[in-house]
Coordinates of C-alpha atoms in Angstrom, one line a residue:
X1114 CA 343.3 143.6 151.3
X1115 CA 344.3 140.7 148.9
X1116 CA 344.0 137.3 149.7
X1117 CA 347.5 136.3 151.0
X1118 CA 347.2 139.0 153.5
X1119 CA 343.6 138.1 154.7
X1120 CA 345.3 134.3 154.9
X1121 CA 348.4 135.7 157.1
X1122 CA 345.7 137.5 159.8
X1123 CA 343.6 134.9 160.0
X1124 CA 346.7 132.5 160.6
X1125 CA 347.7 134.9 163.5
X1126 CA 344.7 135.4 165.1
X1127 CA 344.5 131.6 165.4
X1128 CA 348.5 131.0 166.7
X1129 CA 346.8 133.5 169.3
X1130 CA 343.4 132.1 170.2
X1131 CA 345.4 128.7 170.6
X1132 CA 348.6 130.5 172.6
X1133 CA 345.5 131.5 174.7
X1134 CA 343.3 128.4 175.0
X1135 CA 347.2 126.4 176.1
X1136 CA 347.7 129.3 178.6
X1137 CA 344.1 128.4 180.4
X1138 CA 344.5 124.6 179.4
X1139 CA 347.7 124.3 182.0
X1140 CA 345.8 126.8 184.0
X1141 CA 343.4 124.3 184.6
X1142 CA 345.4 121.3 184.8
X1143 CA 347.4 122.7 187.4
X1144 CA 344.6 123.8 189.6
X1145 CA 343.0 119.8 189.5
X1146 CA 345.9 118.4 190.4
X1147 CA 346.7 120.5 193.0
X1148 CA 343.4 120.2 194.5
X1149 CA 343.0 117.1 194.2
X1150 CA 346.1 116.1 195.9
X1151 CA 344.8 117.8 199.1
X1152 CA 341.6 116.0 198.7
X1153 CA 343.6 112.5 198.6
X1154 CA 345.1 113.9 201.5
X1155 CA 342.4 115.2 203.6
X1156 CA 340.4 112.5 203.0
X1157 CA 343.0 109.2 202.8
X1158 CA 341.3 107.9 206.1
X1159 CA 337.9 107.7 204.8
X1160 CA 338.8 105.8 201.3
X1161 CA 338.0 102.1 201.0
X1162 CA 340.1 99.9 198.3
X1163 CA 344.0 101.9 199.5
X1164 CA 347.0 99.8 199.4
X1165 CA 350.4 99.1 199.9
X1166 CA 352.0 101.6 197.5
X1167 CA 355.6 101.0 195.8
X1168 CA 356.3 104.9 194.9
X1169 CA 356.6 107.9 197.6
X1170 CA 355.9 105.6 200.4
X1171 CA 354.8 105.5 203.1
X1172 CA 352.2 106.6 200.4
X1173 CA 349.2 104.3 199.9
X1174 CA 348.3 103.1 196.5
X1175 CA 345.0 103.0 195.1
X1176 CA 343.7 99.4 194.2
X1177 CA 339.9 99.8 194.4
X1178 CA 338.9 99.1 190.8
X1179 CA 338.8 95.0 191.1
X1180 CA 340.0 94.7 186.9
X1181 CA 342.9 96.9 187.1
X1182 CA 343.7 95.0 190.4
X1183 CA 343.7 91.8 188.9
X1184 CA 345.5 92.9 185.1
X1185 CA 348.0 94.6 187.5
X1186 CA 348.9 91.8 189.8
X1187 CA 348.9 89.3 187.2
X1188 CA 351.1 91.5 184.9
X1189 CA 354.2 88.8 185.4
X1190 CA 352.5 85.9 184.8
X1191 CA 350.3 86.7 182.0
X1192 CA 353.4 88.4 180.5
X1193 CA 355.4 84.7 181.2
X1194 CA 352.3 82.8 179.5
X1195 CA 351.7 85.2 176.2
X1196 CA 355.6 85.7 175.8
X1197 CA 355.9 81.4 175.8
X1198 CA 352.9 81.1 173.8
X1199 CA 353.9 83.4 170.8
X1200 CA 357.2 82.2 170.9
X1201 CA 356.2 78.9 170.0
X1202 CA 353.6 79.9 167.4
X1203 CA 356.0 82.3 165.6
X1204 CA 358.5 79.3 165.6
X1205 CA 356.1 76.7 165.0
X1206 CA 354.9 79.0 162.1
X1207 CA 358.2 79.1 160.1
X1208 CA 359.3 76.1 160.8
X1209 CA 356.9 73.7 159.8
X1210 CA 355.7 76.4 157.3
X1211 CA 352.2 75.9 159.0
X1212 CA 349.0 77.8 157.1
X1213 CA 345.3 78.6 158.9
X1214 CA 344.6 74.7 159.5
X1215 CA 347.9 74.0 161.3
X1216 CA 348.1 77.6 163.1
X1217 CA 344.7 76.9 164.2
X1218 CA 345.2 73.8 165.9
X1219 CA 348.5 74.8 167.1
X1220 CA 346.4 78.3 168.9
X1221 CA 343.6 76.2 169.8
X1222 CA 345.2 73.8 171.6
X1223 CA 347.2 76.9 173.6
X1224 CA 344.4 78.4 174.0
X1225 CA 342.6 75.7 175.6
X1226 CA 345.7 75.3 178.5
X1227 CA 345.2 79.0 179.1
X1228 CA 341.1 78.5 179.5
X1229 CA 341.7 75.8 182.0
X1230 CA 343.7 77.5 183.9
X1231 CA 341.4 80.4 184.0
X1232 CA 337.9 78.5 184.1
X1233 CA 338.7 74.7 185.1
X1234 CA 336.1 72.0 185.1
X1235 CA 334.0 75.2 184.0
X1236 CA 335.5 74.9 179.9
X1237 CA 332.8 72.3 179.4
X1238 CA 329.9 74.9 179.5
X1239 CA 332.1 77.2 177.4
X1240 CA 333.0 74.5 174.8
X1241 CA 329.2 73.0 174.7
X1242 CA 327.8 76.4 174.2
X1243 CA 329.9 77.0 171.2
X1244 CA 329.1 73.6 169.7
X1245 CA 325.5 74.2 170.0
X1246 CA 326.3 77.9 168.5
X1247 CA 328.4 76.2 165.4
X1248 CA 325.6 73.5 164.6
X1249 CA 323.0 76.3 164.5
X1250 CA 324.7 78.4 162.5
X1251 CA 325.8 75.4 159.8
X1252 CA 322.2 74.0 160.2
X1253 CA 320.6 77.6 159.6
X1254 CA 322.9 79.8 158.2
X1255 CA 321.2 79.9 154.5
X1256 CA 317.2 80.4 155.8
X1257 CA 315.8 84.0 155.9
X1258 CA 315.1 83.6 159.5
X1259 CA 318.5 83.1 160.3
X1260 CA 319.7 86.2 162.3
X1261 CA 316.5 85.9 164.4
X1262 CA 317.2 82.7 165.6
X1263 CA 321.2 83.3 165.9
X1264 CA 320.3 86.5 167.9
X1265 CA 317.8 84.4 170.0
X1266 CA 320.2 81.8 171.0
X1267 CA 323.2 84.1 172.1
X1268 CA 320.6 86.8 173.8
X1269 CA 319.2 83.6 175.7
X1270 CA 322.7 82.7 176.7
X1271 CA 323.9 86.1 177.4
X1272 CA 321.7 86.7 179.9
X1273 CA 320.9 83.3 181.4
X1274 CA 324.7 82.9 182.0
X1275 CA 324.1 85.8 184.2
X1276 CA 321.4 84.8 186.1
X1277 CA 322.2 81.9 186.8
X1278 CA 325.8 83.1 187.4
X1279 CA 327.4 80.8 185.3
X1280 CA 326.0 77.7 186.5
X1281 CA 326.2 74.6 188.9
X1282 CA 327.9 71.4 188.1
X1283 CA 325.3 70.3 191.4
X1284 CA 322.3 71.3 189.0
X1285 CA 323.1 68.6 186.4
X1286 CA 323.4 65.6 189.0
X1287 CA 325.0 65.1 192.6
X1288 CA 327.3 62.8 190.2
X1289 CA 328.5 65.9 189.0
X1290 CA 328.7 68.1 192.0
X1291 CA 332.6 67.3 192.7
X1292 CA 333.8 69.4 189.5
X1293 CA 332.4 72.5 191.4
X1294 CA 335.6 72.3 193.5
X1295 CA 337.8 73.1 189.6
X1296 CA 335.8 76.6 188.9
X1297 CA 339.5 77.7 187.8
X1298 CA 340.3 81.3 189.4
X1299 CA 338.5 83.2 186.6
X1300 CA 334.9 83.3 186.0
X1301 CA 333.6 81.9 183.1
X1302 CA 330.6 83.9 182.3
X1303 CA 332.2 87.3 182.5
X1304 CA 334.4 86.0 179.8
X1305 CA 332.0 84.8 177.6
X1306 CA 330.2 88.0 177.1
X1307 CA 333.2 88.7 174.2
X1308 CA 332.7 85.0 173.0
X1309 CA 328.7 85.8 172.7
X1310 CA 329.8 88.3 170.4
X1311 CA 332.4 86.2 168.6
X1312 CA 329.5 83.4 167.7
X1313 CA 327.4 86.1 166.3
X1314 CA 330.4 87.2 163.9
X1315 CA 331.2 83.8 163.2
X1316 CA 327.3 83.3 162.3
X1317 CA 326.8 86.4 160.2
X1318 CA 330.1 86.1 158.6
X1319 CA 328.8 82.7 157.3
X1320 CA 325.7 83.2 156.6
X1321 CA 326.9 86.3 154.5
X1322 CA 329.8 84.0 152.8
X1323 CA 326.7 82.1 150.4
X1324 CA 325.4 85.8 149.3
X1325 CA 326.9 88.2 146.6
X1326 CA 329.2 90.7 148.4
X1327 CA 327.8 94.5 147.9
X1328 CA 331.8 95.6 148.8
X1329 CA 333.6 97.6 146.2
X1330 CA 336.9 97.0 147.2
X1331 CA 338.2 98.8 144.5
X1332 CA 336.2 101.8 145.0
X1333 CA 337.5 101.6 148.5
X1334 CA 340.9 101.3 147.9
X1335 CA 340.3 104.7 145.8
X1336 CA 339.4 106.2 149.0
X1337 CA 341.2 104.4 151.4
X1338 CA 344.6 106.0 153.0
X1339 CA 345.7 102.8 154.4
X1340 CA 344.9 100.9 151.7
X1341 CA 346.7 103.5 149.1
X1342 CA 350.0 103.1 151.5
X1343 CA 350.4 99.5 150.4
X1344 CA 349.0 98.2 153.7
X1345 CA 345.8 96.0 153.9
X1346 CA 343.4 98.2 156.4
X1347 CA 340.6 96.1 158.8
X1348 CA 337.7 96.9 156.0
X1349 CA 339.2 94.6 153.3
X1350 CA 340.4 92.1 156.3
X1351 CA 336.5 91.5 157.6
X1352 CA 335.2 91.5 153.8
X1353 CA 337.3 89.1 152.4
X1354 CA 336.3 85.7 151.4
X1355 CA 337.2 82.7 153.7
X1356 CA 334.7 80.4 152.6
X1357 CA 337.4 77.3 153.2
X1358 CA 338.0 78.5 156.9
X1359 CA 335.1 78.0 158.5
X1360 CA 335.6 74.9 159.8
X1361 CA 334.9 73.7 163.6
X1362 CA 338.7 74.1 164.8
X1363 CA 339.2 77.6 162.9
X1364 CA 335.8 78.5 164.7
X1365 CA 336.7 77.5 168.2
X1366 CA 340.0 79.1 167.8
X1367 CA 338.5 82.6 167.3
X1368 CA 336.3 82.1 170.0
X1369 CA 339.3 81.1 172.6
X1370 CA 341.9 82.9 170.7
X1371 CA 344.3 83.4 173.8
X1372 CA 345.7 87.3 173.4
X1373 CA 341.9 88.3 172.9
X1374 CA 340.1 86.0 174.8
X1375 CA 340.2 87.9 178.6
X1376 CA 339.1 91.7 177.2
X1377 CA 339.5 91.9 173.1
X1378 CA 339.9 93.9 171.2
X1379 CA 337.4 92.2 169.4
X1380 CA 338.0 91.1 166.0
X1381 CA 335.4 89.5 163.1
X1382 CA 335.7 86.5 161.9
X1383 CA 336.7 87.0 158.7
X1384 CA 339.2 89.2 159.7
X1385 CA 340.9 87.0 162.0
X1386 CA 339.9 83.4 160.3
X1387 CA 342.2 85.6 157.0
X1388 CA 345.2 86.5 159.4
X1389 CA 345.8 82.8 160.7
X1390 CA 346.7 81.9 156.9
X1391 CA 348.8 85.8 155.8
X1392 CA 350.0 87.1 159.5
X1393 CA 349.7 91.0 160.0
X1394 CA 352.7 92.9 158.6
X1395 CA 351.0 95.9 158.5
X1396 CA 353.3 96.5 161.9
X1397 CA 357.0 96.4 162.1
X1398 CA 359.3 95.2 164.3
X1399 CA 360.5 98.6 165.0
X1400 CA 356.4 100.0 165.3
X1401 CA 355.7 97.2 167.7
X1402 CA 358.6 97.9 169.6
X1403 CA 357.4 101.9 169.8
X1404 CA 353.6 100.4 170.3
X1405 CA 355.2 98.7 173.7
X1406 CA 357.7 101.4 175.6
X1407 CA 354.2 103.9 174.9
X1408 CA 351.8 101.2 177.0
X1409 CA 354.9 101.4 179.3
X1410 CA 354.5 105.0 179.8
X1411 CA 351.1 104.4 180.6
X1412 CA 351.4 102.2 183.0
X1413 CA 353.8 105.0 184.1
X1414 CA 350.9 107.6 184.4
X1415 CA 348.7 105.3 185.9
X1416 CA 350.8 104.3 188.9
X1417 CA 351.2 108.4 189.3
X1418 CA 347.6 108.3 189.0
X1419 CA 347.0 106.2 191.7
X1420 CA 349.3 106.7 194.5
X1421 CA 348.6 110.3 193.9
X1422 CA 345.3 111.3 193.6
X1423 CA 342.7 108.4 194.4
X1424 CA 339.9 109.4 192.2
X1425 CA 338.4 105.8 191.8
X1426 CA 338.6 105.4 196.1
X1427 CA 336.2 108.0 196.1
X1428 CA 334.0 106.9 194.0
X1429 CA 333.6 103.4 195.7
X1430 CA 333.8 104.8 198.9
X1431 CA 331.1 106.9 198.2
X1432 CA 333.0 109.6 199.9
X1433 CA 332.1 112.2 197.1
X1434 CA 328.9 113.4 199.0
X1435 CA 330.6 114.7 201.4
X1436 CA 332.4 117.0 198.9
X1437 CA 332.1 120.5 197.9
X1438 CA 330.4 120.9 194.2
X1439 CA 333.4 122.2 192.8
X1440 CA 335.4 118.9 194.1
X1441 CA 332.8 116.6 192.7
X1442 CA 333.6 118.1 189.5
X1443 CA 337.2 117.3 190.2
X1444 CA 336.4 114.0 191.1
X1445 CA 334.4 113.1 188.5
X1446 CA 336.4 114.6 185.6
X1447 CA 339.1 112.5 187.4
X1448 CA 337.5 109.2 187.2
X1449 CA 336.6 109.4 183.6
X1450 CA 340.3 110.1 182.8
X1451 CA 340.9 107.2 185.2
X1452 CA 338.7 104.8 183.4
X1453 CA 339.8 105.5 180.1
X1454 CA 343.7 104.8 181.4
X1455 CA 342.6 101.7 182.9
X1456 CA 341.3 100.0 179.4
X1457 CA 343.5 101.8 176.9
X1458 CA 346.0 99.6 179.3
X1459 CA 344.0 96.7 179.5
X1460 CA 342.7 96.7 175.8
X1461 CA 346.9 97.6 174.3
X1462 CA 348.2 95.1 176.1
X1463 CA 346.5 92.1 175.3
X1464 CA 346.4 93.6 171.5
X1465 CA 350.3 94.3 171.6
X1466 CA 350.6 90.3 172.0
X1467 CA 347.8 89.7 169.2
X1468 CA 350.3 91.7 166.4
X1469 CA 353.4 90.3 167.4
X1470 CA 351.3 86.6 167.1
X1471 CA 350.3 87.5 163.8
X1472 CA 346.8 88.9 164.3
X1473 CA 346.0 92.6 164.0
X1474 CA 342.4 93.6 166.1
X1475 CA 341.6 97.2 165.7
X1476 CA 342.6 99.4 168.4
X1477 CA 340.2 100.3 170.9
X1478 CA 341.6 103.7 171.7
X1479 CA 342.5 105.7 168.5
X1480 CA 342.1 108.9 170.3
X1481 CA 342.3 110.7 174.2
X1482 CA 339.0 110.9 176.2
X1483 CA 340.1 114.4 176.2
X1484 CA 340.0 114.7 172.3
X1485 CA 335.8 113.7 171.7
X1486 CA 333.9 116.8 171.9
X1487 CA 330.6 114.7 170.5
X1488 CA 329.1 111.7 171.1
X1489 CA 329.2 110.0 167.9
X1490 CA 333.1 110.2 167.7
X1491 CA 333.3 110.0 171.6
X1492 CA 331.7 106.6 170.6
X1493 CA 333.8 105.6 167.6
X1494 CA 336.9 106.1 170.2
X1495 CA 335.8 104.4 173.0
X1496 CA 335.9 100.2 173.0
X1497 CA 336.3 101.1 169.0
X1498 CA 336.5 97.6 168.2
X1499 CA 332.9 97.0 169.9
X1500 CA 331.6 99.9 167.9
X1501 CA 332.6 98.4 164.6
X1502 CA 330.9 95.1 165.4
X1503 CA 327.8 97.0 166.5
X1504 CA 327.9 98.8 162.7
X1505 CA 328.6 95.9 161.3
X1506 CA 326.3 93.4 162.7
X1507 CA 323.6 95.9 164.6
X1508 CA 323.3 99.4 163.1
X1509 CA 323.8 98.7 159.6
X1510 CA 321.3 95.7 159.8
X1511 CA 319.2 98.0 161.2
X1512 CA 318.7 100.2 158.5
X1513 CA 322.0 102.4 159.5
X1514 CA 321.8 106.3 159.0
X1515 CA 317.9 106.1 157.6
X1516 CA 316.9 105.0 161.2
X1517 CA 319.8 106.5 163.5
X1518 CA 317.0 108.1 166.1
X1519 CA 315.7 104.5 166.6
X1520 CA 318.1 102.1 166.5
X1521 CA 320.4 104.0 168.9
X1522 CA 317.3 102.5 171.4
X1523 CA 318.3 99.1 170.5
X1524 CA 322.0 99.1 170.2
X1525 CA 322.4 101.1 173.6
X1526 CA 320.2 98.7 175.9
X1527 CA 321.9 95.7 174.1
X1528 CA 325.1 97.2 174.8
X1529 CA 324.2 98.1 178.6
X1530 CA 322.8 94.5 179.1
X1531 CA 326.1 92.8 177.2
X1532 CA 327.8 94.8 179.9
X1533 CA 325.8 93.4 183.0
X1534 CA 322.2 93.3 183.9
X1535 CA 322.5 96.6 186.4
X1536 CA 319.4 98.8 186.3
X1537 CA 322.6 101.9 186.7
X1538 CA 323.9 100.4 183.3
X1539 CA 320.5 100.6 181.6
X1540 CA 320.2 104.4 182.8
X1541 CA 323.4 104.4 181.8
X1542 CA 322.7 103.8 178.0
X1543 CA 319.3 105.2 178.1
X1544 CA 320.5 108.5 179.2
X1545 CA 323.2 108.6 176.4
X1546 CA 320.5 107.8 173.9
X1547 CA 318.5 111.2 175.2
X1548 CA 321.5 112.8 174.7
X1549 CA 321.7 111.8 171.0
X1550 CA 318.6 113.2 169.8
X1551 CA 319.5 117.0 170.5
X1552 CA 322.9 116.3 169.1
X1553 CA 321.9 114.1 165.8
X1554 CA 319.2 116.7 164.9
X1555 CA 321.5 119.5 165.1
X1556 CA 324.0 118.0 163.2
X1557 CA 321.1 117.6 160.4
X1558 CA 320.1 121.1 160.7
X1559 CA 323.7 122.5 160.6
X1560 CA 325.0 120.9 157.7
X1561 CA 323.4 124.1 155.3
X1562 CA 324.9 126.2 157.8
X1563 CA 328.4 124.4 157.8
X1564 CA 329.0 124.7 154.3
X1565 CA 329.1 128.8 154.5
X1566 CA 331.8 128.0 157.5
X1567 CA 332.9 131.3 159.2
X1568 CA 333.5 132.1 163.0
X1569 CA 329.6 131.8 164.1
X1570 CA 329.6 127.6 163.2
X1571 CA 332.6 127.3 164.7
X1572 CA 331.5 129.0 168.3
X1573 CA 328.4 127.6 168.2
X1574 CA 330.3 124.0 167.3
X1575 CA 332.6 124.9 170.5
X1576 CA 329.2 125.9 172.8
X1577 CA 327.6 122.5 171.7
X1578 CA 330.9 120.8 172.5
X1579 CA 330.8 122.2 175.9
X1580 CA 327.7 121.1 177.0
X1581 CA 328.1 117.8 175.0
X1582 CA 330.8 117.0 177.3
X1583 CA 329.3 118.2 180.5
X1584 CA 325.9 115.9 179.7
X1585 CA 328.2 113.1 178.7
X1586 CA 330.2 113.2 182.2
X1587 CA 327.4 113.6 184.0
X1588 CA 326.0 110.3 182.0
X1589 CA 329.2 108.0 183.0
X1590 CA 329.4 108.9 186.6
X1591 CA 325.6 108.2 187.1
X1592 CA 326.3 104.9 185.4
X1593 CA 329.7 104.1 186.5
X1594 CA 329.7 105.6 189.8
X1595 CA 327.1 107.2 191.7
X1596 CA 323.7 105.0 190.0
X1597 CA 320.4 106.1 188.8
X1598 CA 319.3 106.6 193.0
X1599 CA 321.5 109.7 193.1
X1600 CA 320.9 111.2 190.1
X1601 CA 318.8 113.7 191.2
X1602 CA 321.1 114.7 194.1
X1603 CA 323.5 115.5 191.0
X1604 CA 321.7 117.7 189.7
X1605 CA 320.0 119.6 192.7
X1606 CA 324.5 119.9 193.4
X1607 CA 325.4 121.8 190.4
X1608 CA 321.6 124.0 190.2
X1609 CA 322.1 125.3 194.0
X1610 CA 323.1 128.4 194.7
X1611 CA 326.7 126.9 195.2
X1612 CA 326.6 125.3 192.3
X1613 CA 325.9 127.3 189.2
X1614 CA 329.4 129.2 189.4
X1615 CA 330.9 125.8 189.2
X1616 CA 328.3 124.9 186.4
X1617 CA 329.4 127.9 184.8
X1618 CA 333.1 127.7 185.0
X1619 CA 332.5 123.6 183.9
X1620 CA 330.9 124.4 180.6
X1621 CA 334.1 127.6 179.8
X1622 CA 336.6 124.9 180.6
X1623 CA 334.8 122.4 178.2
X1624 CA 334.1 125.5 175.5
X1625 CA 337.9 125.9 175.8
X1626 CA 338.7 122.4 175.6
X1627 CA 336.6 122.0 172.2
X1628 CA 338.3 125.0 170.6
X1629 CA 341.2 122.6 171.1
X1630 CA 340.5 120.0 169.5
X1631 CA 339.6 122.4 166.3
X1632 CA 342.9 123.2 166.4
X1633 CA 344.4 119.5 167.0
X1634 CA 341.8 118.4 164.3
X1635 CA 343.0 121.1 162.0
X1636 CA 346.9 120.6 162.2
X1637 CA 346.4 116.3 161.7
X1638 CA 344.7 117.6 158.5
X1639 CA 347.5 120.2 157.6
X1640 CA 350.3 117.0 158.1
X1641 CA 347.9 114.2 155.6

């Protein structure tokens, strides 16, 4: 047989496997959604957080997740406010021919109408905070003990600002007890967690600006498909040098930067302090314009989602223990999907009013929950922004790939605590860190095996996949949903005699689902 015709059979057994794996994939959609529309049915009467519903009424809508609530039923106003404020930059911008100074100013002081508005009388803790943050850094940046004192300061403020849940005017003086009355209708210290990470960037970013760059940027324009289209990618944004831009007002501006400030994406300093002076134009009119209807027909899906199926009601009504395994599974799976909507809404909206104001943030959902079959690149897809500040300013630091084992410890309990201090969210991340171990040591034993390729790496990839999946589901709804208490109840659902059929037909689906991303992987390579 010569080589063109082993080429042809091997291209047609694999239009067949994925014929086949499409044929099971629609199999299985249709049988979720089908079932769980007679579970939002049959149990409508026992879900809390159901509202008034717009589409199919009388058909309630499901409201119970308290920050798609809020984005949803602010979606007017804040679309009023970012639509005025960008206007007025972008005009401001050409017609005074303003540079990083004057566009800072001209964002800071919008910003600053947007924070009191959203915090009140409670700006001053935000605004003395940073001050403190920006004479530390200027005071320390150039000591070798620097990052353990910038990472002591924010840590202490991170957490306290929890505790303490975000302060009393009353605990600094009677005199001052009246400005508890101006909270604003936001609070403050949720808010601040992305400006705690905003100060460290600042920090590091200046502290890096009086050492000898390591970056090759010509090497990595060599290697760089963005970069070889003519565009300028995030890499050379965060590395360049903006020595003359870290002044106070450029500094406070990142920190309240308006489009970001609520939920990020979150940007370096560099990266953004550059962009105030050369806007984005990476992004056309026409691509922005596409960037928008597509977060339109998400918000599409999502109000389907919800006035359909209910997944996130169950979860808050703890109504999933009186389910069968099989709809736990359902339910689950369902609220995963549901979560990952919810930001990639939340996260492209505010960045869809970031580009068209000049600054481009990475995007924070590059690829479908449905289209990770590990953890690392589950990872580098979810809150993708917050992953490249944790390489950046955590994992490289360190000591990167040389101590991966390890310092996943460190970065996962730092990222559960940045998140809140729940004992669920620190299962949460200590759980996913377990589940590294297995999965980085494979990888390091398979890459001898890998390079001889053939059919057994690739169904032992898809079996790995599978169970990757099922261990990383089961990680999110015991920190998301159901909390370290009822872990155990999880597991005794899907081992019981009921169970393991459903355990079984879990880990197929998932094989299945891997196998397709081979094949999605495989054609994005065949179109480069």
């Amino acid at each position: 047989m010569t080589i063109n015709s082993e080429s042809r059979v091997k291209q047609n057994q694999s239009k067949v496997e994925l014929l086949l794996l499409l044929l099971y994939a629609i199999g299985f959609y249709t049988f979720v959604i089908r079932r769980s529309l007679h579970l939002a049915r049959d149990h409508v009467s026992k879900l809390y957080g159901l509202g008034g519903g717009w589409l199919f009424p009388p058909r309630l809508n499901d409201v119970s997740d308290p920050q798609w609530r809020t984005l949803r039923a602010n979606l007017p106003i804040l679309t009023l406010v970012f639509g005025a404020f960008t206007m007025l930059a972008t005009i401001s911008r050409h017609s005074f021919h303003l540079r990083a100074r004057g566009m800072s100013i001209l964002w800071l002081f919008l910003s600053l109408i947007y924070l009191t508005y959203l915090h009140g009388a409670c700006i001053i803790f935000i605004i003395s905070i940073a001050t403190a943050n920006f004479l530390l850094v200027k005071t320390f940046a150039k000591a070798k003990y620097f990052p353990l004192v910038l990472w002591i300061f924010n840590l202490f403020f991170l957490i306290f600002n929890r505790v303490y849940e975000g302060y009393s005017f009353s605990n600094f003086g009677q005199r001052w007890a009246y400005l508890d009355n101006f909270r604003g209708t936001f609070r403050w210290h949720i808010c601040f967690n992305f400006v705690v990470l905003r100060m460290i960037s600042f920090g590091y970013d200046y502290h890096w600006a009086h050492e000898d760059s390591r970056f090759d940027q010509e090497k990595h324009i060599q290697r760089c498909r963005v970069c070889k289209s003519g565009k300028v990618c995030y890499q050379i944004l965060q590395e360049r040098n903006v020595t003359n831009d870290f002044t106070f007002t450029t500094y406070l501006c990142y920190l309240v930067y308006a489009p970001l400030y609520i939920a990020g994406p979150i940007i370096s300093f560099n990266a953004f302090a550059s962009q105030l002076d050369a806007p984005q134009n990476n992004y056309s009119i026409k691509e922005v314009t596409w960037y928008a209807l597509r977060w339109v027909f998400g918000l599409s899906l999502m109000e389907l989602m919800t006035h359909l199926l209910y997944y996130n009601a169950f979860a808050v009504s703890g109504s999933w223990k009186l389910l069968s395994t099989m709809d736990i599974f359902i339910v689950g799976y369902g609220v995963i999907n549901f979560m990952w909507l919810k930001f990639f809404l939340i996260w492209r909206y505010f960045r869809f009013w970031s580009l068209i104001a000049g600054i481009e943030a990475p995007e924070n959902m590059p690829k479908c929950v449905n289209n990770c079959h590990n953890l690392e690149s589950f990872w580098k897809s979810w809150h993708a922004s917050f992953n490249k500040w944790i390489v950046r300013y955590m994992y490289i630091l360190l000591g990167g790939s040389q101590r991966k084992l390890l310092n996943i410890w460190v970065i996962f309990t730092f990222v559960a605590i940045w998140h809140d201090l729940e004992w669920k969210l620190l299962s949460w991340a200590w759980l996913i860190c377990i589940l590294f171990v297995p999965e980085l040591l494979v990888k390091s034993a398979a890459n001898a095996f890998e390079a001889e390729g053939g059919i057994i790496f690739r169904e032992l990839s898809a079996v790995a996949g599978a169970f990757t999946i099922t261990f990383l589901l089961g990680a999110n709804l015991v920190g998301y949903v159901i909390g370290p208490s009822n872990f155990y109840w999880l597991i005794s659902q899907f081992l019981s005699k009921e169970g393991l059929p459903v355990l079984g037909f879990m880990l197929f689906t998932f094989y299945v689902g891997t196998k397709l991303m081979f094949h999605i992987s495989e054609a994005k390579q065949r179109m480069q």
